[in-house]
Amino acid sequence: TMKKENLISLTKRVLILLLLTSVLLVCAACGGAKYNIAVEGELAEGDTIEYTGGKIQFPVAYVADQQGKIISYDVLYKVINLADQSELTDEYAAFELKPGDYKIIYTYDEDDSISKTVSFSVVDTTAPVIILKTVPGYMTLPGEEYQEEGYTAEDDYDGDITDQVQVRTENDVVYYTVKDSSGNETTV
């Protein structure tokens, strides 16, 4: 009976080990679900970010456990332009992005199975600026034809778009209109 009790005890231990191994395998198959990527000031799926002409600074991301405790700040930031699939990486999460559709992938540096992907758009909603040049003391007198003094048009994304300015005269008033590549329009 001693051998039988030892055999039963050994069988129980083997079963417990098998059970623990299967739990670990299930946990490994779920991609390390005990940790996740958290982002301060969360960028939500489908958000739009205003084009500023400079770098866009993304919020700090970190790895946290299920209780929200910070495990690590070793997160890699990768932005993918969905139009041409080009990739940008930056350890400080600051990217120069043109208007368009993108996704950012946050990945834990020590375990790439722990990641988070968010799609977003960069939009240009700033209208171009038209600057009218003036010659000091110049005036068009009644009955005389207007002489153009000059103008320039600048856009935060397209740059110099002076050559796209449309000039029209209505009721002796001159109007200058320009539209940038994002459809933003200015009339002065």
XYZ file of N, CA and C in Angstrom:
564
model
N 0.808 -1.203 0.000
C 0.000 0.000 0.000
C 0.849 1.263 0.000
N 2.047 1.165 0.521
C 2.949 2.318 0.523
C 3.300 2.712 -0.896
N 3.563 1.703 -1.728
C 3.875 1.982 -3.122
C 2.668 2.584 -3.822
N 1.470 2.095 -3.476
C 0.251 2.597 -4.080
C 0.024 4.053 -3.680
N 0.252 4.408 -2.405
C 0.084 5.787 -1.939
C 1.107 6.704 -2.604
N 2.344 6.244 -2.751
C 3.365 7.035 -3.441
C 2.991 7.251 -4.901
N 2.443 6.223 -5.510
C 2.038 6.328 -6.904
C 0.878 7.322 -7.052
N -0.085 7.284 -6.143
C -1.211 8.224 -6.172
C -0.695 9.647 -5.933
N 0.189 9.822 -4.984
C 0.769 11.124 -4.693
C 1.535 11.659 -5.899
N 2.308 10.804 -6.519
C 3.073 11.196 -7.705
C 2.124 11.550 -8.850
N 1.069 10.785 -9.018
C 0.078 11.056 -10.069
C -0.582 12.408 -9.835
N -0.925 12.722 -8.581
C -1.523 14.017 -8.261
C -0.565 15.152 -8.607
N 0.692 14.984 -8.292
C 1.693 16.014 -8.600
C 1.819 16.224 -10.108
N 1.830 15.130 -10.843
C 1.928 15.226 -12.299
C 0.700 15.940 -12.855
N -0.472 15.603 -12.350
C -1.700 16.258 -12.803
C -1.670 17.758 -12.485
N -1.209 18.112 -11.299
C -1.100 19.521 -10.923
C -0.117 20.235 -11.850
N 1.022 19.610 -12.142
C 1.995 20.203 -13.069
C 1.404 20.372 -14.461
N 0.662 19.366 -14.911
C 0.027 19.466 -16.226
C -1.000 20.597 -16.253
N -1.756 20.722 -15.187
C -2.744 21.797 -15.085
C -2.063 23.162 -15.099
N -1.014 23.315 -14.318
C -0.273 24.583 -14.294
C 0.346 24.888 -15.659
N 0.873 23.893 -16.321
C 1.470 24.079 -17.651
C 0.413 24.529 -18.642
N -0.783 23.937 -18.586
C -1.838 24.335 -19.519
C -2.309 25.759 -19.242
N -2.355 26.158 -17.985
C -2.722 27.544 -17.642
C -1.675 28.503 -18.196
N -0.404 28.175 -18.039
C 0.668 29.018 -18.569
C 0.612 29.095 -20.090
N 0.314 27.972 -20.741
C 0.203 27.979 -22.202
C -0.966 28.834 -22.659
N -2.095 28.746 -21.961
C -3.250 29.588 -22.302
C -2.890 31.055 -22.121
N -2.192 31.393 -21.042
C -1.779 32.776 -20.799
C -0.820 33.252 -21.879
N 0.108 32.390 -22.280
C 1.058 32.763 -23.336
C 0.326 32.951 -24.662
N -0.684 32.119 -24.916
C -1.436 32.222 -26.167
C -2.257 33.501 -26.229
N -2.595 34.079 -25.086
C -3.390 35.311 -25.111
C -2.507 36.527 -25.286
N -1.242 36.340 -25.592
C -0.357 37.457 -25.909
C 0.090 38.236 -24.695
N 0.272 37.589 -23.598
C 0.741 38.304 -22.412
C -0.305 39.255 -21.878
N -1.542 38.821 -21.830
C -2.662 39.694 -21.486
C -2.576 40.294 -20.092
N -1.588 39.886 -19.292
C -1.505 40.475 -17.955
C -0.939 41.886 -18.006
N -0.366 42.285 -19.141
C 0.126 43.643 -19.336
C -0.527 44.247 -20.572
N -0.628 45.550 -20.586
C -1.138 46.224 -21.767
C -0.460 47.582 -21.925
N -0.653 48.180 -23.087
C -0.119 49.515 -23.358
C -1.169 50.532 -22.928
N -0.754 51.485 -22.138
C -1.631 52.591 -21.746
C -1.004 53.882 -22.268
N -1.851 54.836 -22.624
C -1.383 56.090 -23.189
C -1.997 57.241 -22.414
N -1.129 58.156 -21.926
C -1.624 59.346 -21.232
C -2.294 60.240 -22.260
N -3.486 60.766 -21.943
C -4.181 61.609 -22.903
C -4.535 60.816 -24.146
N -5.136 59.700 -23.955
C -5.434 58.703 -24.983
C -5.848 59.294 -26.330
N -5.208 58.828 -27.377
C -5.593 59.125 -28.748
C -6.596 58.048 -29.132
N -7.825 58.452 -29.430
C -8.882 57.479 -29.708
C -8.903 57.098 -31.185
N -9.374 55.908 -31.448
C -9.506 55.397 -32.810
C -10.329 56.392 -33.633
N -9.789 56.792 -34.790
C -10.503 57.684 -35.698
C -10.376 59.168 -35.389
N -9.605 59.535 -34.374
C -9.426 60.955 -34.033
C -8.764 61.714 -35.178
N -8.968 63.022 -35.188
C -8.262 63.881 -36.129
C -7.334 64.799 -35.353
N -6.172 65.059 -35.950
C -5.173 65.939 -35.360
C -4.961 67.080 -36.332
N -4.939 68.298 -35.824
C -4.750 69.479 -36.663
C -3.314 69.559 -37.165
N -3.169 69.759 -38.473
C -1.840 69.969 -39.058
C -1.330 71.325 -38.584
N -0.090 71.348 -38.078
C 0.471 72.596 -37.538
C 1.686 73.083 -38.306
N 2.192 72.271 -39.204
C 3.401 72.647 -39.926
C 4.668 72.231 -39.207
N 4.548 71.735 -38.009
C 5.712 71.286 -37.250
C 5.522 69.847 -36.811
N 6.291 69.454 -35.817
C 6.187 68.086 -35.309
C 4.938 67.942 -34.440
N 4.339 66.781 -34.532
C 3.203 66.429 -33.685
C 3.742 65.563 -32.562
N 3.547 66.014 -31.333
C 4.024 65.280 -30.164
C 2.905 64.380 -29.658
N 3.148 63.078 -29.673
C 2.156 62.138 -29.179
C 2.314 61.958 -27.675
N 1.223 61.607 -26.990
C 1.296 61.409 -25.535
C 2.223 60.258 -25.154
N 2.704 60.293 -23.921
C 3.581 59.249 -23.394
C 2.795 57.949 -23.258
N 3.415 56.860 -23.696
C 2.818 55.538 -23.546
C 3.662 54.725 -22.574
N 3.023 53.795 -21.903
C 3.737 52.948 -20.948
C 3.064 51.588 -20.872
N 3.762 50.637 -20.290
C 3.229 49.296 -20.080
C 2.694 49.249 -18.657
N 1.464 48.762 -18.528
C 0.830 48.684 -17.207
C 0.269 47.285 -16.997
N 0.131 46.914 -15.712
C -0.505 45.631 -15.426
C -2.019 45.838 -15.387
N -2.766 44.793 -15.084
C -4.232 44.870 -15.106
C -4.796 45.821 -14.061
N -4.016 46.123 -13.027
C -4.464 47.065 -12.006
C -4.067 48.507 -12.354
N -3.373 48.696 -13.465
C -2.964 50.034 -13.883
C -1.598 50.450 -13.369
N -0.911 49.578 -12.669
C 0.421 49.899 -12.157
C 1.412 49.935 -13.319
N 2.206 50.996 -13.377
C 3.179 51.149 -14.458
C 4.313 50.148 -14.277
N 4.560 49.389 -15.331
C 5.607 48.364 -15.335
C 6.860 48.912 -16.015
N 6.660 49.650 -17.130
C 7.805 50.130 -17.897
C 7.391 51.261 -18.835
N 8.346 52.152 -19.112
C 8.158 53.194 -20.126
C 8.883 52.831 -21.416
N 9.401 51.617 -21.521
C 10.142 51.180 -22.704
C 9.172 50.819 -23.832
N 8.592 51.851 -24.436
C 7.617 51.667 -25.503
C 8.175 52.283 -26.782
N 8.079 51.534 -27.870
C 8.493 52.034 -29.183
C 7.279 52.637 -29.876
N 7.493 53.744 -30.592
C 6.436 54.428 -31.310
C 6.724 54.317 -32.804
N 5.761 53.791 -33.554
C 5.922 53.697 -35.002
C 4.641 54.228 -35.646
N 4.810 55.187 -36.581
C 3.678 55.738 -37.317
C 3.772 55.245 -38.758
N 2.643 54.779 -39.285
C 2.589 54.295 -40.664
C 1.613 55.163 -41.453
N 2.104 55.714 -42.574
C 1.259 56.481 -43.487
C 0.448 55.458 -44.282
N -0.868 55.498 -44.168
C -1.704 54.486 -44.817
C -1.733 54.640 -46.338
N -1.397 55.820 -46.866
C -1.412 56.030 -48.316
C -0.275 55.283 -49.007
N 0.929 55.346 -48.422
C 2.077 54.712 -49.084
C 2.789 53.674 -48.211
N 2.248 53.404 -47.035
C 2.787 52.416 -46.093
C 4.189 52.751 -45.587
N 4.620 54.015 -45.747
C 5.927 54.402 -45.212
C 5.851 54.437 -43.688
N 6.981 54.120 -43.047
C 7.040 54.022 -41.589
C 7.982 55.071 -41.019
N 7.577 55.642 -39.900
C 8.408 56.570 -39.147
C 8.511 56.048 -37.728
N 9.706 56.114 -37.146
C 9.874 55.750 -35.742
C 10.586 56.887 -35.031
N 10.276 57.051 -33.755
C 10.913 58.095 -32.964
C 10.780 57.722 -31.498
N 11.886 57.712 -30.790
C 11.844 57.319 -29.378
C 11.166 58.376 -28.512
N 11.032 59.598 -29.023
C 10.393 60.672 -28.256
C 8.968 60.928 -28.715
N 8.466 60.142 -29.652
C 7.087 60.202 -30.149
C 6.731 61.560 -30.729
N 7.665 62.161 -31.467
C 7.410 63.433 -32.142
C 7.622 63.213 -33.637
N 6.578 63.443 -34.411
C 6.631 63.143 -35.837
C 6.172 64.336 -36.668
N 6.858 64.581 -37.794
C 6.388 65.549 -38.777
C 5.486 64.801 -39.735
N 4.200 65.120 -39.696
C 3.223 64.408 -40.514
C 2.467 65.383 -41.399
N 2.300 65.011 -42.660
C 1.507 65.787 -43.601
C 0.042 65.394 -43.419
N -0.877 66.210 -43.953
C -2.278 65.780 -43.906
C -2.444 64.414 -44.565
N -3.234 63.563 -43.938
C -3.482 62.220 -44.463
C -3.936 61.280 -43.365
N -4.030 60.008 -43.714
C -4.480 58.977 -42.778
C -3.288 58.141 -42.322
N -3.256 57.859 -41.017
C -2.128 57.170 -40.405
C -2.615 56.171 -39.369
N -1.671 55.342 -38.918
C -1.895 54.563 -37.698
C -0.599 54.622 -36.905
N -0.746 54.643 -35.581
C 0.417 54.600 -34.694
C 0.382 53.264 -33.977
N 1.552 52.636 -33.900
C 1.673 51.353 -33.210
C 2.610 51.561 -32.027
N 2.078 51.342 -30.831
C 2.867 51.383 -29.602
C 3.257 49.940 -29.293
N 4.541 49.673 -29.099
C 4.993 48.306 -28.824
C 5.950 48.306 -27.642
N 5.738 47.371 -26.727
C 6.627 47.192 -25.588
C 7.969 46.706 -26.107
N 9.034 47.420 -25.758
C 10.380 47.145 -26.267
C 10.853 45.730 -25.921
N 10.429 45.190 -24.790
C 10.919 43.882 -24.342
C 10.033 42.714 -24.777
N 8.817 43.011 -25.282
C 7.902 41.944 -25.691
C 6.961 42.512 -26.756
N 7.292 42.273 -28.028
C 6.515 42.884 -29.098
C 5.104 42.307 -29.245
N 4.761 41.296 -28.442
C 3.379 40.809 -28.457
C 2.463 41.746 -27.675
N 3.056 42.654 -26.910
C 2.271 43.638 -26.160
C 2.322 44.940 -26.960
N 1.223 45.225 -27.639
C 1.187 46.409 -28.485
C -0.226 46.964 -28.554
N -0.312 48.151 -29.119
C -1.600 48.818 -29.290
C -1.520 49.612 -30.582
N -2.557 49.544 -31.406
C -2.604 50.270 -32.672
C -3.812 51.194 -32.684
N -3.599 52.438 -33.118
C -4.680 53.420 -33.207
C -4.589 54.115 -34.566
N -5.702 54.165 -35.297
C -5.771 54.875 -36.574
C -6.244 56.307 -36.319
N -5.678 57.249 -37.080
C -6.055 58.660 -36.925
C -5.789 59.390 -38.230
N -6.262 60.614 -38.314
C -6.048 61.452 -39.499
C -5.417 62.763 -39.086
N -4.565 63.292 -39.957
C -4.024 64.635 -39.791
C -4.722 65.494 -40.832
N -5.340 66.581 -40.393
C -6.097 67.439 -41.302
C -5.573 68.871 -41.262
N -5.648 69.518 -42.408
C -5.277 70.928 -42.535
C -6.573 71.720 -42.643
N -6.912 72.489 -41.620
C -8.124 73.308 -41.632
C -7.797 74.796 -41.614
N -6.523 75.134 -41.736
C -6.106 76.535 -41.708
C -6.105 77.098 -43.126
N -6.853 78.156 -43.319
C -6.937 78.789 -44.637
C -5.642 79.530 -44.951
N -5.312 79.646 -46.235
C -4.126 80.411 -46.621
C -4.308 81.897 -46.306
N -3.204 82.623 -46.324
C -3.219 84.058 -46.025
C -2.814 84.816 -47.288
N -3.618 85.821 -47.649
C -3.279 86.701 -48.775
C -2.820 88.028 -48.200
N -1.659 88.484 -48.637
C -1.125 89.777 -48.184
C -1.100 90.707 -49.393
N -1.836 91.815 -49.280
C -1.867 92.801 -50.347
C -0.719 93.777 -50.161
N 0.021 93.995 -51.220
C 1.120 94.960 -51.178
C 0.555 96.342 -51.487
N 1.090 97.337 -50.841
C 0.652 98.704 -51.104
C 1.852 99.598 -51.347
N 1.649 100.537 -52.220
C 2.666 101.546 -52.488
C 2.243 102.792 -51.716
N 3.083 103.265 -50.785
C 2.685 104.428 -49.990
C 2.298 105.612 -50.885
N 1.138 106.198 -50.574
C 0.669 107.385 -51.288
C -0.054 107.079 -52.586
N -0.095 105.823 -53.022
C -0.758 105.502 -54.287
C -2.255 105.366 -54.058
N -3.037 105.998 -54.953
C -4.497 105.885 -54.947
C -4.970 105.852 -56.390
N -6.032 105.113 -56.606
C -6.668 105.124 -57.918
C -7.719 106.220 -57.889
N -7.594 107.166 -58.756
C -8.543 108.275 -58.803
C -9.777 107.868 -59.590
N -10.921 108.519 -59.287
C -12.140 108.206 -60.038
C -11.912 108.377 -61.539
N -12.388 107.391 -62.298
C -12.252 107.434 -63.737
C -10.960 106.834 -64.252
N -9.997 106.554 -63.381
C -8.735 105.944 -63.810
C -8.801 104.430 -63.622
N -8.036 103.722 -64.429
C -7.981 102.268 -64.322
C -7.112 101.871 -63.129
N -7.555 100.865 -62.391
C -6.818 100.371 -61.230
C -5.510 99.745 -61.682
N -4.434 100.056 -60.988
C -3.128 99.466 -61.247
C -2.784 98.527 -60.084
N -2.614 97.257 -60.398
C -2.310 96.258 -59.367
C -0.991 96.600 -58.671
N -1.035 96.622 -57.333
C 0.168 96.908 -56.549
C 0.903 95.636 -56.140
N 0.237 94.502 -56.232
C 0.869 93.225 -55.914
C 0.227 92.529 -54.723
N 0.496 91.243 -54.616
C -0.035 90.422 -53.539
C 0.795 89.150 -53.435
N 0.709 88.509 -52.295
C 1.303 87.186 -52.100
C 0.298 86.314 -51.363
N 0.433 85.013 -51.518
C -0.429 84.074 -50.799
C 0.448 82.967 -50.225
N 0.288 82.719 -48.937
C 1.063 81.685 -48.229
C 0.106 80.729 -47.528
N 0.496 79.469 -47.502
C -0.294 78.454 -46.811
C 0.626 77.677 -45.876
N 0.118 77.296 -44.719
C 0.957 76.591 -43.737
C 1.440 75.235 -44.238
N 0.713 74.592 -45.150
C 1.145 73.306 -45.694
C 1.730 73.437 -47.098
N 1.029 74.147 -47.978
C 1.443 74.252 -49.379
C 2.543 75.275 -49.629
N 2.792 76.165 -48.673
C 3.824 77.186 -48.864
C 3.318 78.332 -49.725
N 4.171 78.814 -50.640
C 3.829 79.940 -51.505
C 2.853 79.471 -52.586
N 1.623 79.999 -52.550
C 0.609 79.653 -53.563
C 0.110 80.914 -54.266
N 0.996 81.913 -54.360
C 0.652 83.166 -55.022
C 0.143 82.933 -56.439
N 0.732 81.975 -57.150
C 0.340 81.721 -58.534
C -1.063 81.137 -58.669
N -1.700 80.791 -57.550
C -3.045 80.225 -57.592
C -4.128 81.239 -57.229
N -3.741 82.477 -56.953
C -4.702 83.513 -56.572
C -5.547 83.903 -57.794
N -6.848 83.942 -57.590
C -7.793 84.398 -58.616
C -8.200 85.823 -58.267
N -8.116 86.739 -59.248
C -8.466 88.144 -59.030
C -9.706 88.461 -59.863
N -10.690 89.080 -59.202
C -11.901 89.498 -59.921
C -12.342 90.867 -59.415
N -13.014 91.627 -60.259
C -13.516 92.951 -59.897
C -15.026 92.947 -60.038
N -15.705 93.405 -58.986
C -17.162 93.530 -58.996
C -17.521 94.881 -58.403
N -18.278 95.674 -59.133
C -18.722 96.992 -58.651
C -17.559 97.831 -58.146
N -16.494 97.882 -58.909
C -15.297 98.663 -58.591
C -14.562 98.184 -57.326
N -14.816 96.950 -56.904
C -14.104 96.365 -55.762
C -13.301 95.167 -56.286
N -12.020 95.105 -55.923
C -11.155 94.006 -56.354
C -11.139 92.940 -55.258
N -11.418 91.688 -55.654
C -11.406 90.552 -54.738
C -10.292 89.598 -55.133
N -9.589 89.078 -54.115
C -8.511 88.110 -54.315
C -8.932 86.839 -53.580
N -8.913 85.712 -54.273
C -9.333 84.435 -53.680
C -8.273 83.380 -53.982
N -7.984 82.559 -52.971
C -7.056 81.441 -53.165
C -7.527 80.266 -52.312
N -7.279 79.058 -52.841
C -7.656 77.824 -52.148
C -6.427 76.938 -52.052
N -6.195 76.336 -50.859
C -5.049 75.427 -50.708
C -5.437 74.011 -51.119
N -4.477 73.096 -51.086
C -4.706 71.723 -51.536
C -5.691 70.953 -50.654
N -5.961 71.456 -49.446
C -6.925 70.811 -48.552
C -8.329 71.393 -48.727
N -8.466 72.372 -49.611
C -9.787 72.966 -49.855
C -10.098 74.179 -49.000
N -9.160 74.641 -48.179
C -9.380 75.837 -47.361
C -9.243 77.066 -48.248
N -10.205 77.984 -48.154
C -10.236 79.128 -49.061
C -10.221 80.446 -48.313
N -9.573 81.444 -48.916
C -9.530 82.802 -48.375
C -9.875 83.794 -49.477
N -10.687 84.779 -49.122
C -10.994 85.888 -50.047
C -10.781 87.180 -49.300
N -10.039 88.114 -49.944
C -9.867 89.456 -49.353
C -10.218 90.491 -50.408
